[in-house]
Coordinates of N, CA and C in Angstrom, one line a residue:
M1 N 22.6 -23.0 13.0 CA 20.8 -23.6 12.4 C 21.9 -24.5 11.8
D2 N 21.2 -25.7 12.2 CA 21.6 -26.8 11.9 C 20.8 -27.5 10.6
A3 N 20.9 -28.8 10.3 CA 21.5 -28.5 9.0 C 19.6 -28.7 8.7
L4 N 19.1 -29.8 9.3 CA 17.7 -29.6 8.3 C 17.1 -28.1 8.6
E5 N 17.1 -27.2 9.7 CA 16.2 -26.3 9.2 C 16.7 -25.7 8.4
A6 N 18.3 -25.6 7.7 CA 19.1 -25.5 6.5 C 18.1 -25.4 5.3
R7 N 18.0 -26.6 5.7 CA 16.9 -27.2 4.6 C 16.1 -26.8 4.5
Y8 N 14.9 -26.4 5.5 CA 13.8 -26.8 5.8 C 13.6 -25.0 5.1
R9 N 13.9 -24.4 6.2 CA 13.4 -22.5 5.4 C 13.7 -22.4 3.9
P10 N 15.0 -22.8 3.6 CA 14.6 -21.8 1.6 C 13.3 -22.6 1.4
L11 N 13.1 -24.0 1.9 CA 11.7 -24.1 1.1 C 10.5 -24.2 1.2
V12 N 10.0 -23.7 2.4 CA 9.1 -23.1 2.7 C 9.0 -22.3 2.3
D13 N 9.6 -21.2 2.7 CA 9.8 -19.9 2.0 C 9.7 -19.6 0.3
A14 N 10.5 -20.9 0.0 CA 9.9 -20.7 -1.6 C 8.2 -21.1 -2.5
L15 N 8.4 -22.4 -1.6 CA 6.5 -22.5 -1.6 C 5.6 -21.6 -1.4
A16 N 6.2 -20.6 -0.2 CA 5.0 -19.8 0.5 C 4.7 -18.6 -0.7
R17 N 6.2 -19.1 -2.0 CA 6.4 -17.2 -2.9 C 4.8 -17.7 -4.0
P18 N 3.7 -17.6 -4.1 CA 2.9 -17.5 -5.1 C 3.5 -18.3 -6.9
V19 N 3.4 -19.1 -6.7 CA 3.8 -19.1 -8.6 C 1.8 -19.5 -9.8
A20 N 2.3 -18.0 -10.9 CA 1.3 -18.0 -11.6 C -0.4 -18.0 -10.5
G21 N 0.7 -17.1 -8.8 CA -1.1 -16.5 -8.5 C -1.4 -17.4 -7.6
A22 N -0.6 -19.4 -7.0 CA -0.5 -19.5 -6.1 C 0.2 -20.1 -5.8
S23 N 0.2 -20.7 -3.7 CA 2.0 -21.1 -3.9 C 1.0 -22.4 -3.4
A24 N 2.1 -23.4 -2.5 CA 1.3 -24.7 -2.2 C 1.9 -24.9 -1.5
R25 N 0.9 -26.1 -0.7 CA 1.3 -26.2 1.1 C 2.5 -27.6 0.5
L26 N 3.0 -27.5 1.9 CA 4.9 -28.4 2.1 C 4.4 -30.2 2.8
V27 N 3.8 -30.6 2.7 CA 3.6 -32.3 3.6 C 4.8 -33.2 3.4
A28 N 5.5 -33.0 4.3 CA 7.5 -33.1 5.0 C 6.6 -34.6 4.6
V29 N 7.6 -35.8 4.2 CA 7.5 -37.5 3.8 C 8.7 -38.2 5.2
S30 N 7.9 -38.6 5.7 CA 8.7 -39.0 7.2 C 8.9 -40.2 7.3
K31 N 8.1 -40.8 6.4 CA 9.0 -42.2 6.5 C 10.0 -42.9 6.7
T32 N 10.8 -43.8 6.4 CA 11.8 -44.4 7.0 C 12.3 -43.7 8.7
Q33 N 12.1 -42.4 8.6 CA 13.0 -41.3 9.4 C 11.6 -41.6 10.6
P34 N 13.1 -41.3 12.6 CA 12.2 -41.6 13.2 C 11.3 -40.2 14.2
A35 N 11.2 -40.8 15.4 CA 9.9 -40.4 15.7 C 10.9 -38.9 16.0
E36 N 12.2 -38.7 16.6 CA 12.7 -37.9 16.6 C 12.7 -37.0 15.5
A37 N 13.1 -36.9 14.2 CA 13.3 -36.1 13.3 C 11.6 -35.6 13.3
V38 N 11.2 -36.2 13.1 CA 10.5 -35.4 13.3 C 9.2 -35.0 13.8
R39 N 10.1 -34.9 15.7 CA 9.6 -33.7 16.2 C 10.4 -32.6 16.0
A40 N 11.6 -32.7 16.2 CA 12.2 -31.9 15.6 C 11.6 -31.3 14.4
L41 N 11.1 -31.5 13.4 CA 10.6 -31.1 12.2 C 9.8 -30.1 12.7
A42 N 8.8 -30.8 13.3 CA 7.7 -30.2 14.1 C 8.1 -28.9 14.9
A43 N 8.9 -28.5 15.7 CA 10.0 -27.8 16.0 C 9.6 -26.1 15.4
L44 N 10.1 -26.2 14.1 CA 10.5 -25.8 13.6 C 9.1 -24.9 13.0
G45 N 7.7 -25.9 12.8 CA 6.8 -25.2 12.1 C 6.1 -25.9 11.1
Q46 N 6.6 -27.3 11.2 CA 6.3 -28.1 10.4 C 5.4 -29.2 10.7
R47 N 4.0 -28.6 10.5 CA 3.0 -29.7 11.0 C 2.1 -30.8 10.0
A48 N 2.1 -30.8 9.2 CA 1.9 -31.8 7.7 C 3.2 -32.7 7.4
F49 N 2.6 -34.2 8.4 CA 3.4 -35.2 7.2 C 3.3 -36.4 6.6
G50 N 4.2 -37.2 6.3 CA 3.3 -38.3 5.1 C 4.2 -39.4 5.5
E51 N 3.2 -40.7 5.6 CA 4.0 -42.1 5.8 C 3.3 -42.5 4.5
N52 N 4.5 -43.3 4.3 CA 3.5 -44.8 3.4 C 2.8 -46.4 3.9
Y53 N 3.5 -46.6 5.4 CA 3.0 -46.9 5.9 C 2.2 -47.3 7.2
V54 N 1.5 -48.0 6.7 CA -0.1 -47.9 8.0 C 0.7 -47.8 9.8
Q55 N 1.6 -49.0 9.9 CA 2.1 -49.3 11.1 C 3.5 -48.2 11.2
E56 N 4.3 -48.6 10.3 CA 4.9 -47.3 10.9 C 4.1 -45.7 11.6
A57 N 3.1 -45.7 10.7 CA 3.1 -44.0 11.3 C 1.7 -44.2 12.8
L58 N 1.5 -46.0 12.5 CA 0.9 -45.6 13.9 C 1.7 -45.4 15.0
A59 N 3.1 -46.2 14.8 CA 3.8 -45.7 15.9 C 5.0 -44.6 16.6
K60 N 5.0 -44.4 15.8 CA 5.0 -42.8 15.7 C 4.7 -41.7 15.8
Q61 N 3.1 -42.4 15.4 CA 2.2 -40.7 16.1 C 2.0 -41.4 17.5
R62 N 1.3 -42.6 18.5 CA 1.8 -43.0 19.8 C 3.1 -42.0 20.4
E63 N 4.2 -42.2 19.8 CA 5.5 -41.2 20.5 C 5.3 -39.9 20.7
L64 N 4.5 -39.2 19.3 CA 4.7 -37.9 18.9 C 3.4 -37.6 19.6
A65 N 1.8 -37.7 20.6 CA 1.2 -37.6 20.4 C 0.7 -36.5 21.3
D66 N 1.8 -36.1 21.6 CA 2.2 -34.5 22.8 C 1.9 -34.1 21.4
L67 N 1.8 -34.1 19.8 CA 2.0 -32.1 19.3 C 0.8 -32.7 18.6
D68 N 0.4 -31.8 18.3 CA -0.4 -31.3 16.8 C -0.8 -31.4 15.7
L69 N 0.1 -32.9 15.0 CA 0.3 -32.8 14.2 C -1.1 -33.0 12.8
E70 N -0.6 -33.0 11.5 CA -1.8 -33.1 10.3 C -0.4 -34.7 9.6
W71 N -1.8 -35.5 10.2 CA -1.1 -37.5 9.3 C -1.6 -37.4 7.9
H72 N -0.4 -38.1 7.4 CA -1.1 -38.4 4.8 C -0.7 -39.7 5.1
L73 N -2.0 -40.2 5.4 CA -1.3 -41.6 4.0 C -0.9 -40.8 3.0
I74 N -0.3 -41.5 2.5 CA 0.8 -41.2 0.8 C 0.9 -43.1 0.2
G75 N 0.9 -43.9 0.7 CA 1.8 -45.2 0.4 C 0.7 -45.9 -0.5
P76 N 0.6 -46.8 -0.8 CA -0.1 -47.6 -1.4 C -0.9 -47.8 -0.4
L77 N -2.1 -48.1 -0.5 CA -3.7 -48.6 0.6 C -3.8 -50.5 0.4
Q78 N -4.2 -51.5 1.2 CA -4.7 -52.4 1.1 C -5.7 -52.5 2.1
S79 N -7.5 -52.8 1.4 CA -8.2 -53.0 1.4 C -8.4 -52.8 3.5
N80 N -7.4 -53.4 4.0 CA -7.3 -55.1 5.6 C -7.1 -53.5 6.6
K81 N -6.1 -52.3 6.1 CA -5.7 -51.0 6.6 C -7.0 -50.5 6.2
C82 N -7.8 -50.4 5.6 CA -8.8 -48.8 5.8 C -9.4 -48.7 7.5
R83 N -9.4 -50.1 8.4 CA -9.6 -49.5 9.5 C -9.1 -47.8 10.4
E84 N -7.6 -49.0 10.8 CA -6.6 -48.2 10.6 C -6.0 -46.2 10.4
A85 N -6.4 -46.7 8.7 CA -6.3 -45.8 8.5 C -7.7 -44.3 8.8
A86 N -8.7 -45.0 8.4 CA -9.8 -44.2 9.3 C -9.6 -43.5 9.9
R87 N -8.7 -44.7 11.6 CA -9.6 -43.7 12.0 C -8.5 -43.0 12.2
H88 N -6.5 -42.9 11.8 CA -5.2 -42.3 12.6 C -4.5 -41.6 11.9
F89 N -5.6 -41.5 10.4 CA -4.8 -40.7 10.1 C -5.5 -39.4 9.5
D90 N -5.3 -37.9 9.4 CA -5.9 -36.5 8.8 C -6.4 -36.7 7.3
W91 N -5.8 -37.8 6.5 CA -5.3 -37.4 4.8 C -5.0 -38.7 4.3
V92 N -6.7 -39.4 3.7 CA -5.9 -40.5 2.2 C -5.2 -40.0 1.6
Q93 N -3.8 -40.2 0.6 CA -4.3 -39.4 -0.3 C -3.9 -40.4 -1.5
S94 N -4.1 -41.6 -1.2 CA -3.7 -42.8 -2.5 C -5.3 -44.0 -2.2
V95 N -6.4 -42.9 -2.8 CA -7.1 -43.4 -2.5 C -7.2 -44.5 -4.2
D96 N -7.3 -45.8 -4.8 CA -7.0 -45.6 -6.4 C -7.9 -46.9 -6.4
R97 N -8.7 -46.8 -6.0 CA -10.3 -48.3 -6.7 C -11.2 -48.0 -6.0
A98 N -12.7 -47.9 -6.0 CA -13.5 -47.6 -5.6 C -13.9 -48.8 -4.5
K99 N -13.6 -50.5 -3.7 CA -13.5 -50.8 -2.7 C -13.0 -50.2 -1.8
L100 N -12.3 -48.9 -1.8 CA -11.5 -48.7 -0.3 C -12.9 -47.3 0.1
L101 N -12.9 -46.9 -1.2 CA -14.1 -46.4 -0.5 C -15.8 -46.1 0.3
P102 N -15.8 -47.4 0.5 CA -17.5 -47.4 1.4 C -16.9 -47.4 3.0
L103 N -15.4 -48.3 2.7 CA -14.6 -49.5 4.3 C -13.9 -48.2 4.7
L104 N -13.3 -47.1 3.6 CA -13.3 -45.8 4.7 C -14.0 -45.2 5.4
D105 N -15.0 -45.0 4.5 CA -16.8 -44.4 5.2 C -16.8 -44.9 6.2
K106 N -17.0 -46.7 6.5 CA -17.5 -46.9 7.2 C -16.9 -46.7 8.7
E107 N -15.8 -47.1 8.7 CA -15.1 -47.2 9.0 C -14.0 -46.0 10.2
R108 N -14.2 -44.9 9.6 CA -14.1 -43.4 10.2 C -14.8 -43.1 11.2
P109 N -15.1 -42.3 12.9 CA -15.0 -42.6 13.8 C -16.1 -40.6 13.0
A110 N -16.6 -40.6 14.2 CA -17.6 -39.5 13.5 C -17.7 -38.3 14.5
D111 N -16.6 -38.4 15.6 CA -16.2 -37.1 16.2 C -15.2 -37.0 15.3
R112 N -14.0 -37.9 14.4 CA -13.1 -36.7 14.1 C -13.4 -36.5 12.7
G113 N -14.9 -36.0 12.5 CA -15.1 -35.3 11.0 C -15.2 -36.0 10.0
P114 N -14.8 -35.4 8.6 CA -15.1 -36.7 8.1 C -13.1 -35.9 7.5
L115 N -13.0 -38.0 6.9 CA -11.9 -37.5 6.5 C -10.9 -37.3 5.4
N116 N -10.0 -36.7 4.7 CA -9.6 -36.1 4.0 C -9.0 -37.2 2.9
V117 N -9.1 -37.2 1.5 CA -9.5 -38.5 0.6 C -8.8 -37.8 -1.1
L118 N -8.1 -37.7 -1.4 CA -7.1 -37.8 -2.8 C -7.6 -39.3 -3.5
L119 N -7.5 -38.9 -4.7 CA -7.4 -40.5 -6.0 C -6.1 -40.4 -6.6
Q120 N -5.7 -41.2 -6.4 CA -4.6 -41.9 -6.9 C -4.4 -41.2 -7.9
V121 N -3.7 -40.8 -9.5 CA -3.7 -41.1 -10.4 C -2.5 -41.9 -11.0
N122 N -3.1 -42.8 -12.3 CA -1.2 -43.8 -12.6 C -1.2 -43.1 -13.6
I123 N -0.8 -41.2 -14.3 CA -0.8 -40.1 -15.1 C -0.2 -40.6 -16.6
D124 N 1.1 -42.2 -16.3 CA 1.5 -41.9 -16.9 C 1.3 -43.9 -17.3
G125 N 0.0 -44.1 -17.0 CA 0.4 -45.5 -17.2 C 1.7 -46.8 -16.7
E126 N 1.7 -45.9 -15.3 CA 2.5 -47.5 -15.2 C 2.5 -48.9 -14.6
A127 N 2.7 -50.1 -15.4 CA 2.4 -51.3 -14.5 C 3.1 -51.1 -13.3
S128 N 4.2 -50.4 -13.0 CA 4.3 -50.3 -11.2 C 3.8 -50.3 -10.5
K129 N 2.8 -48.9 -11.3 CA 2.5 -47.8 -10.3 C 1.1 -48.4 -10.0
S130 N 0.6 -47.5 -8.7 CA -0.3 -47.8 -7.8 C -1.4 -46.1 -8.6
G131 N -3.0 -46.9 -8.4 CA -3.6 -46.0 -9.1 C -4.1 -45.6 -10.0
C132 N -5.5 -44.8 -10.1 CA -6.5 -45.4 -11.5 C -5.9 -44.5 -12.7
A133 N -7.0 -45.4 -14.2 CA -6.3 -44.2 -14.8 C -7.4 -43.1 -14.6
A134 N -6.8 -42.3 -15.7 CA -8.0 -41.2 -16.4 C -8.7 -41.5 -16.2
E135 N -9.3 -42.2 -17.2 CA -10.7 -41.7 -17.4 C -11.7 -42.5 -16.0
E136 N -10.9 -43.2 -15.7 CA -11.5 -44.0 -14.4 C -12.4 -42.7 -13.3
V137 N -11.2 -41.8 -13.1 CA -11.0 -40.1 -11.6 C -13.2 -40.7 -11.8
M138 N -14.0 -39.7 -12.6 CA -14.7 -38.8 -13.0 C -15.5 -40.6 -11.6
A139 N -15.8 -41.6 -12.8 CA -16.6 -42.7 -10.7 C -16.5 -42.6 -10.0
L140 N -14.9 -42.5 -10.4 CA -14.7 -43.0 -8.1 C -14.6 -41.4 -7.8
A141 N -14.7 -39.4 -8.2 CA -15.2 -39.0 -7.5 C -16.6 -38.5 -7.1
D142 N -17.4 -38.9 -8.3 CA -18.8 -39.3 -7.4 C -19.1 -39.7 -7.1
Q143 N -18.4 -41.2 -6.4 CA -18.3 -41.5 -5.7 C -18.4 -41.4 -4.0
A144 N -17.1 -41.2 -4.1 CA -16.9 -40.7 -2.5 C -17.0 -39.2 -2.6
A145 N -17.5 -38.0 -3.0 CA -18.6 -37.4 -2.6 C -19.8 -37.4 -2.1
A146 N -19.7 -38.8 -2.0 CA -21.7 -39.2 -1.6 C -21.1 -39.7 -0.5
L147 N -20.1 -39.8 0.3 CA -20.2 -40.9 1.2 C -20.0 -40.0 2.4
P148 N -21.4 -39.8 3.1 CA -20.7 -39.0 4.8 C -19.2 -38.2 5.5
R149 N -18.7 -39.5 5.8 CA -17.7 -39.5 6.7 C -16.6 -39.4 5.9
L150 N -16.3 -39.1 4.6 CA -14.9 -38.4 3.5 C -15.6 -37.7 3.0
A151 N -14.6 -36.3 2.9 CA -14.1 -35.2 2.2 C -13.1 -35.6 1.1
L152 N -14.4 -35.9 0.0 CA -13.2 -35.2 -1.4 C -13.0 -34.0 -1.7
R153 N -11.0 -33.9 -1.1 CA -10.8 -32.9 -1.9 C -9.5 -32.4 -3.3
G154 N -9.2 -33.7 -3.6 CA -8.7 -33.6 -4.8 C -7.6 -34.9 -5.9
L155 N -6.9 -34.0 -5.9 CA -6.1 -36.1 -6.1 C -4.8 -35.7 -6.6
M156 N -4.4 -36.6 -6.8 CA -2.8 -37.1 -6.5 C -2.3 -38.0 -7.5
A157 N -0.9 -37.7 -7.7 CA 0.2 -38.6 -9.0 C 1.3 -38.2 -8.1
I158 N 2.2 -39.9 -9.0 CA 3.2 -39.8 -9.2 C 3.8 -40.2 -10.0
P159 N 4.3 -38.6 -11.2 CA 4.3 -38.9 -13.2 C 5.5 -39.5 -13.0
E160 N 5.4 -40.4 -13.3 CA 7.7 -41.2 -13.8 C 8.3 -40.3 -14.2
P161 N 8.9 -40.8 -13.2 CA 10.7 -40.3 -13.0 C 11.8 -40.0 -14.6
H162 N 10.6 -39.5 -15.5 CA 11.3 -38.7 -16.8 C 12.9 -38.4 -17.1
P163 N 13.8 -38.3 -17.4 CA 15.0 -37.6 -17.3 C 14.3 -36.1 -18.4
D164 N 13.5 -36.7 -19.1 CA 12.8 -35.2 -20.1 C 12.6 -34.0 -19.4
E165 N 12.8 -32.9 -18.9 CA 11.9 -31.8 -18.0 C 10.9 -32.2 -19.0
A166 N 10.3 -31.7 -20.5 CA 9.7 -32.2 -20.4 C 8.5 -32.6 -20.2
H167 N 8.6 -34.2 -20.2 CA 8.1 -34.9 -20.2 C 7.4 -35.3 -18.9
R168 N 8.2 -34.4 -17.9 CA 8.0 -35.1 -16.5 C 7.2 -33.2 -16.7
R169 N 7.0 -32.1 -17.0 CA 6.3 -31.5 -16.6 C 4.5 -31.4 -17.9
A170 N 4.8 -32.1 -19.0 CA 3.4 -32.7 -19.5 C 2.3 -33.6 -18.6
A171 N 3.4 -34.0 -17.8 CA 2.5 -35.6 -16.9 C 1.8 -34.2 -16.1
F172 N 2.6 -33.2 -16.4 CA 1.6 -32.9 -14.3 C 1.0 -31.6 -15.3
G173 N 1.0 -31.2 -16.7 CA 0.3 -30.8 -16.5 C -1.6 -31.2 -17.4
R174 N -1.1 -32.8 -17.7 CA -2.2 -33.1 -18.2 C -3.1 -33.8 -15.9
M175 N -2.2 -33.7 -15.4 CA -2.5 -33.9 -14.3 C -4.0 -31.8 -13.9
R176 N -2.8 -31.5 -14.0 CA -3.7 -30.6 -14.0 C -5.5 -30.4 -13.7
S177 N -5.0 -30.8 -15.6 CA -7.0 -30.4 -16.5 C -7.3 -31.1 -16.3
L178 N -7.2 -33.0 -15.1 CA -7.8 -33.7 -14.6 C -8.4 -33.3 -13.6
F179 N -7.7 -32.6 -12.9 CA -8.0 -31.8 -11.8 C -8.9 -30.8 -11.9
E180 N -9.0 -30.1 -13.0 CA -10.0 -28.8 -13.0 C -11.2 -29.7 -13.1
R181 N -11.1 -30.6 -14.1 CA -12.3 -31.1 -14.7 C -13.3 -31.5 -13.4
V182 N -12.3 -31.8 -12.1 CA -13.0 -32.5 -10.9 C -13.9 -31.2 -10.6
R183 N -12.6 -30.7 -10.4 CA -13.1 -29.4 -9.4 C -14.5 -28.9 -10.2
E184 N -14.4 -28.4 -11.1 CA -15.4 -27.9 -11.6 C -17.3 -29.2 -11.6
R185 N -16.5 -30.0 -11.2 CA -17.3 -30.5 -10.8 C -17.9 -31.1 -9.3
H186 N -17.6 -31.1 -8.4 CA -17.8 -31.2 -6.7 C -16.7 -30.0 -5.8
A187 N -17.6 -29.1 -5.9 CA -17.4 -28.0 -5.1 C -16.2 -28.4 -3.8
S188 N -16.0 -29.2 -3.0 CA -15.5 -29.3 -2.1 C -13.9 -29.7 -2.5
V189 N -13.6 -29.5 -3.5 CA -11.9 -30.4 -4.5 C -11.1 -28.6 -4.6
D190 N -9.7 -29.3 -3.6 CA -9.3 -28.0 -3.5 C -7.6 -28.4 -3.6
T191 N -7.5 -29.2 -3.6 CA -6.0 -30.0 -3.7 C -5.6 -30.5 -4.8
L192 N -3.9 -30.7 -5.5 CA -3.7 -31.3 -6.5 C -2.3 -31.2 -6.1
S193 N -1.8 -32.5 -5.2 CA -0.6 -33.5 -4.6 C 0.1 -34.2 -5.6
M194 N 1.0 -33.0 -5.7 CA 2.4 -34.1 -6.8 C 3.8 -33.0 -7.1
G195 N 4.3 -33.8 -6.8 CA 5.3 -33.2 -6.4 C 6.6 -33.4 -5.5
M196 N 7.8 -34.3 -5.2 CA 8.3 -34.5 -4.4 C 10.0 -33.8 -4.7
S197 N 11.1 -34.1 -3.9 CA 12.2 -33.9 -3.8 C 12.7 -33.2 -4.6
D198 N 12.7 -34.0 -6.5 CA 14.1 -33.6 -7.7 C 12.7 -33.0 -8.3
D199 N 11.2 -32.6 -8.1 CA 11.0 -32.3 -8.6 C 9.4 -31.1 -9.3
W200 N 9.6 -30.8 -7.6 CA 8.5 -30.4 -6.7 C 8.5 -28.9 -7.4
P201 N 9.1 -29.1 -8.3 CA 9.3 -26.4 -8.5 C 8.6 -26.9 -9.8
L202 N 9.3 -28.5 -10.3 CA 7.6 -28.8 -11.6 C 6.1 -28.2 -11.6
A203 N 6.7 -29.7 -10.4 CA 4.7 -29.7 -10.3 C 3.8 -28.5 -9.5
V204 N 4.3 -27.2 -9.1 CA 4.4 -26.3 -8.2 C 4.1 -25.2 -9.8
A205 N 5.1 -25.2 -11.1 CA 4.7 -24.4 -11.8 C 3.7 -24.5 -12.9
E206 N 3.1 -25.7 -12.4 CA 1.6 -26.4 -13.3 C 0.5 -26.8 -12.9
G207 N 0.2 -26.2 -11.7 CA -0.3 -25.8 -11.0 C -0.5 -27.1 -8.8
A208 N 0.2 -27.7 -9.6 CA 0.4 -28.0 -7.3 C 0.2 -27.9 -6.4
T209 N -0.7 -27.6 -5.7 CA -1.0 -27.5 -4.2 C -0.4 -27.5 -2.9
L210 N -0.1 -29.0 -3.0 CA 0.3 -29.7 -2.5 C 1.6 -30.6 -2.8
V211 N 3.2 -30.7 -2.5 CA 4.3 -31.2 -2.9 C 4.2 -31.9 -1.6
R212 N 4.9 -33.1 -2.0 CA 6.1 -34.3 -1.4 C 7.3 -34.3 -1.1
V213 N 7.2 -33.9 0.1 CA 9.7 -33.2 0.7 C 9.6 -34.9 1.1
G214 N 10.0 -35.4 1.3 CA 11.3 -36.2 2.1 C 13.2 -35.7 1.7
S215 N 13.4 -36.9 0.8 CA 14.1 -36.3 1.5 C 15.3 -35.7 0.6
A216 N 14.8 -34.0 0.7 CA 15.5 -33.1 0.6 C 15.5 -32.1 1.7
L217 N 14.9 -32.9 2.3 CA 14.8 -32.2 4.2 C 14.6 -33.3 5.0
F218 N 15.2 -34.2 5.3 CA 15.7 -34.9 6.4 C 17.4 -35.1 5.1
G219 N 17.3 -36.0 4.3 CA 18.8 -35.7 4.0 C 18.1 -37.9 3.6
A220 N 19.6 -38.4 3.4 CA 19.1 -39.6 2.6 C 18.3 -39.9 3.5
R221 N 17.5 -41.0 3.1 CA 16.7 -42.3 4.0 C 17.9 -42.7 4.7
P222 N 17.7 -44.0 5.8 CA 18.4 -44.7 6.5 C 18.4 -45.9 6.0
A223 N 19.7 -46.6 5.8 CA 20.0 -47.5 5.4 C 18.9 -48.2 6.0
K224 N 18.1 -49.4 4.6 CA 17.4 -50.8 5.9 C 17.9 -52.6 6.2
A225 N 18.3 -52.3 7.4 CA 18.4 -53.9 8.3 C 18.7 -54.4 7.7

């Protein structure tokens, strides 16, 4: 068993064990990783991969076109990238403002089926972080749900990496409460994306249905040139 498999197998096994009656799905965060690393993880059974940058993802998609992969855009989305995001991704997890929704809807090819979208919430109100405010979520959800080429699937958040575990758990708990309110209003909502390499067990314990893990799978990211 190589190092990648040795990291991957225990993580997938842990996520498959229900916590509070539910299990979580893994998105492998492959940003800055070469296409060969994605191919190696796909050979172990991983299908969903997360990318921060549209252009980097498109290059990998071309190189890996022979594989049946599910691509998630998890980084901030600029309006001028909506066309490519809508055409080449299966999920966009980082919708955080109203203007993006009609652009994604317009550019989604009809033959690909609806684009799965998550609304990114800045749950801790960090000035440096993307995401809408909690009080904006319901209006965005209503708008997304009304667009025919989008499928509103739920919420995403990157809570503050606070050293206090109770602080982080509280943020995840607030996200779950918000998620439950949106789910009561929109039947399509089934996904709460939160938790990364350092805190995914806390996130799952608080109701995450999808976690985004990069360095704990691939190892430290390659240094930038």
